[in-house]
Short mmCIF file of C-alpha atoms in Angstrom, two decimals:
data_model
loop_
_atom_site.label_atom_id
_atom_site.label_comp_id
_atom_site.label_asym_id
_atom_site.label_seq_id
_atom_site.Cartn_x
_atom_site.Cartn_y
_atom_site.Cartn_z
CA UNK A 1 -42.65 -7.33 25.86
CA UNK A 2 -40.69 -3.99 26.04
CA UNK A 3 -37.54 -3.48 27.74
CA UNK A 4 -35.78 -0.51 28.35
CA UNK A 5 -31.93 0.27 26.90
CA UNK A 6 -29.59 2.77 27.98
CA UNK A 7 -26.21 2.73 25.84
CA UNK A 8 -23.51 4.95 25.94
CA UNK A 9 -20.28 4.53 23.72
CA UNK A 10 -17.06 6.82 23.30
CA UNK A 11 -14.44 6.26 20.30
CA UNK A 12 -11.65 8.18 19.83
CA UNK A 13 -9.83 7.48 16.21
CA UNK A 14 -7.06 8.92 13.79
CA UNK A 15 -5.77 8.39 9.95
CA UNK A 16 -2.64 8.27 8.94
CA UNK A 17 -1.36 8.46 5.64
CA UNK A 18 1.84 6.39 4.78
CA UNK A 19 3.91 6.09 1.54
CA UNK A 20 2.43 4.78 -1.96
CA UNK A 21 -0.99 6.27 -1.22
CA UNK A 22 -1.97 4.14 1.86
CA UNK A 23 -4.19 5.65 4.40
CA UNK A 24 -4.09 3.86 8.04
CA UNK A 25 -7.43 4.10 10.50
CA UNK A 26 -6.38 3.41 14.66
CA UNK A 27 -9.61 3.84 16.59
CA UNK A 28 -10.28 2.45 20.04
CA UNK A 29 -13.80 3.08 21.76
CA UNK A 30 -15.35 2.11 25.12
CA UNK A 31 -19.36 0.78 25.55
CA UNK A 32 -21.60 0.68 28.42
CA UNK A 33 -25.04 -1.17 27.93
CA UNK A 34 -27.44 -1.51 30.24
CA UNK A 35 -30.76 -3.86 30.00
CA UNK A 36 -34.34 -4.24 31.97
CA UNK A 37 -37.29 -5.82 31.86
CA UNK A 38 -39.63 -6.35 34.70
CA UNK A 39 -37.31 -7.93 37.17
CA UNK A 40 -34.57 -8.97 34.80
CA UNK A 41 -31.30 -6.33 34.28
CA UNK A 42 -28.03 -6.98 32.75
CA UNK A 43 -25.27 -4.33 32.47
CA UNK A 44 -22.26 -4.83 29.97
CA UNK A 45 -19.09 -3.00 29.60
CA UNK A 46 -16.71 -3.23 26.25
CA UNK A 47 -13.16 -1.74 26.99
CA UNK A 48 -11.21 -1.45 24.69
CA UNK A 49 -13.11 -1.79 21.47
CA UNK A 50 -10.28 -1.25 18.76
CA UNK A 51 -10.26 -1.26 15.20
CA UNK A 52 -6.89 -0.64 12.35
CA UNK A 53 -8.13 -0.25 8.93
CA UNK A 54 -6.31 0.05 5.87
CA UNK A 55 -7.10 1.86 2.16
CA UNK A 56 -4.32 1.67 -0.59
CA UNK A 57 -5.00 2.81 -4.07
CA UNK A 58 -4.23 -0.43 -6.35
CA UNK A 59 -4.41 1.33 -9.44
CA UNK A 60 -5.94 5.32 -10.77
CA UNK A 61 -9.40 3.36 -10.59
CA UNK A 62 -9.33 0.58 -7.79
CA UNK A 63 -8.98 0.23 -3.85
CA UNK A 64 -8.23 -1.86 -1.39
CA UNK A 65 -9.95 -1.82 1.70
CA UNK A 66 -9.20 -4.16 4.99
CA UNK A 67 -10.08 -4.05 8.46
CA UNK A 68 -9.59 -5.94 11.82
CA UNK A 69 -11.58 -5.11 14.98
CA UNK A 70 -11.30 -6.57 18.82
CA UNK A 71 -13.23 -5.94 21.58
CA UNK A 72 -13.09 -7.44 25.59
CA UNK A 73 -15.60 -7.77 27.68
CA UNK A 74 -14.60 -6.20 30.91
CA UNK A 75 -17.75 -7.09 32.66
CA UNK A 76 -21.05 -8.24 32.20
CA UNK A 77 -23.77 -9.34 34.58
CA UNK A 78 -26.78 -10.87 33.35
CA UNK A 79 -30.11 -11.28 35.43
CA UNK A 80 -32.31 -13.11 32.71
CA UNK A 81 -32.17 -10.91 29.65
CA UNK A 82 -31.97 -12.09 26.43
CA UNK A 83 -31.11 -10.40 23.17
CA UNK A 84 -33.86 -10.72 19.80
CA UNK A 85 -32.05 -14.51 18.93
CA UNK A 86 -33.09 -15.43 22.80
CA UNK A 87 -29.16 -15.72 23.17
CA UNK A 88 -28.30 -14.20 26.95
CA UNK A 89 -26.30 -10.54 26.12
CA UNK A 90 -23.11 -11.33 27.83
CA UNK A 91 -22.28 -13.14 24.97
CA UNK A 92 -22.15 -16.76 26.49
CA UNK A 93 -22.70 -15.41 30.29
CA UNK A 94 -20.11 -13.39 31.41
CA UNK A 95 -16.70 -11.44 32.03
CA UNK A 96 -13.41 -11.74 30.10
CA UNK A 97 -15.24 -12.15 26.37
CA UNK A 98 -13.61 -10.89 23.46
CA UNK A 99 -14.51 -11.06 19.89
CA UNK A 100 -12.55 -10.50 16.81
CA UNK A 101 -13.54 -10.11 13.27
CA UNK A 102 -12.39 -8.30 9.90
CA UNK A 103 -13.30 -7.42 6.65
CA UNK A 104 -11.99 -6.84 3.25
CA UNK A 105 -13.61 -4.54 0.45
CA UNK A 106 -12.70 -3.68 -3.60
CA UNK A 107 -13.46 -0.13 -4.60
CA UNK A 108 -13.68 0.65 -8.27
CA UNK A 109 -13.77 4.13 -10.02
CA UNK A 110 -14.19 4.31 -14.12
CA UNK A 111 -15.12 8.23 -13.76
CA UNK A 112 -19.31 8.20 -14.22
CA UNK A 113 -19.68 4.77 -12.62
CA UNK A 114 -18.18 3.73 -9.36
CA UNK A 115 -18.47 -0.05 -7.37
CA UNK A 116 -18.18 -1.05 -4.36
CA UNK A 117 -18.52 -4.37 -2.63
CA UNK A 118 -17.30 -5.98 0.13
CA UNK A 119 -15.67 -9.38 -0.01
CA UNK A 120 -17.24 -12.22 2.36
CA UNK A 121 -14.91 -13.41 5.21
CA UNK A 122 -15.59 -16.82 4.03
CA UNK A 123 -13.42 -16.04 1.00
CA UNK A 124 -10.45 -16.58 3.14
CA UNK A 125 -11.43 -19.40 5.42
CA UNK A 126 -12.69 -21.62 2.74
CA UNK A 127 -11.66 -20.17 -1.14
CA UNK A 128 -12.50 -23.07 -3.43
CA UNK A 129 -16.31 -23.43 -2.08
CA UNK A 130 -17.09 -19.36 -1.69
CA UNK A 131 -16.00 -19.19 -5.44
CA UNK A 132 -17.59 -21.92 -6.72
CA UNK A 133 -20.32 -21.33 -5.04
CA UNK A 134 -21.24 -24.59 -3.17
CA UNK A 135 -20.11 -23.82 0.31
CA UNK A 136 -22.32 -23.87 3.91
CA UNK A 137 -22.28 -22.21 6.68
CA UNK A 138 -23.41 -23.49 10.39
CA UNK A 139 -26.75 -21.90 9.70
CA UNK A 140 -26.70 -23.62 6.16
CA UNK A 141 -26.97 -20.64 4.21
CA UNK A 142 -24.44 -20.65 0.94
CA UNK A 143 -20.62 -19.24 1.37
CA UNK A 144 -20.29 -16.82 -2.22
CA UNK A 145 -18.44 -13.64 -2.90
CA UNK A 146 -22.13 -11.53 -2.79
CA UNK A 147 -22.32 -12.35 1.03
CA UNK A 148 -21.41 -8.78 1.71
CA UNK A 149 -22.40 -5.44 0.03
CA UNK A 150 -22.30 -4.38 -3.16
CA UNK A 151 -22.94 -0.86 -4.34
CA UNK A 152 -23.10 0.59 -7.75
CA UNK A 153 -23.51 4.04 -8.63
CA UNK A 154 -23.86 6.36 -11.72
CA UNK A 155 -22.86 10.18 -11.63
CA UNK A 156 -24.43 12.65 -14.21
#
C-alpha cells in the first residue's frame, strides 16, 4: 500500500569556539509530519528538537566528538497509521512524548590516513560486556564497540 507524506522541518543552529580548541554546536529545529492512507491520517508536530554537540582536539592527530539531542512531542493525532515496524507514529499514541539520545565519536588524523568511528551508546550503559564482546540487546543482537560507524580513508 502507498501512503502519502508531507514533512516540513526548520533548524536554526550556531558554533562556538571556546578555549583549548573546543568547538560547541547549539541547534534547535521544529517538525511537522503529516500521514494518509485511504481513510487513515495522522499529523505530528516536534517543537523544540534541540541538539549541543561538542569537538575538542585531544591531541595534533585525534578528536573527540559528543552529542546529546531532545525532542517533545507537542502533538500528535493518529487515525490508524503505522510506521514500516507496524509501530503507530505518535510514538506510543500521543501528545507530550519526548525522546533523548546521544552519541560519542573518536576522530584520528596520521596525515595520508584518517579514521573515524563512532562509539556505541552501549559502551556507557554496560562497559564490561560491549568490550568483551558478549553483551545483548532487547532485540538480541550483540552490544560491541563496531555498533556504530567506522570510516577509513587514504589521501594521495
Amino acid at each position: 500500500t502507498d501512503w502519502d507524506h508531507t514533512g516540513l522541518g526548520f533548524d536554526l543552529f550556531t558554533h562556538m569556539d571556546v578555549a583549548s580548541g573546543a568547538t560547541v554546536l547549539l541547534g534547535m529545529g521544529f517538525d511537522y509530519n503529516s500521514w494518509s492512507l485511504g481513510d487513515a491520517d495522522a499529523t505530528m508536530m516536534t517543537l523544540p528538537a534541540a541538539t549541543v554537540a561538542v569537538e575538542a582536539g585531544l591531541t595534533d592527530w585525534a578528536t573527540l566528538r559528543a552529542f546529546a539531542t531532545h525532542s517533545y512531542t507537542l502533538s500528535c493525532d493518529n487515525d490508524g497509521v503505522t510506521g514500516e515496524d507496524g509501530e503507530s507514529v505518535c510514538d506510543d499514541g500521543g501528545s507530550g512524548v519526548s525522546g533523548t539520545d546521544y552519541g560519542f565519536g573518536l576522530g584520528f588524523d596520521w596525515g595520508a590516513v584518517a579514521l573515524d568511528m563512532e562509539v556505541g551508546n552501549s559502551l556507557f550503559t554496560d562497559p564490561v560486556s560491549t568490550i568483551t564482546g558478549y553483551g545483548t540487546t532487547d532485540s538480541g543482537t550483540t552490544n560491541n564497540l563496531a555498533t556504530g560507524n567506522v570510516t577509513l580513508s587514504y589521501s594521495f
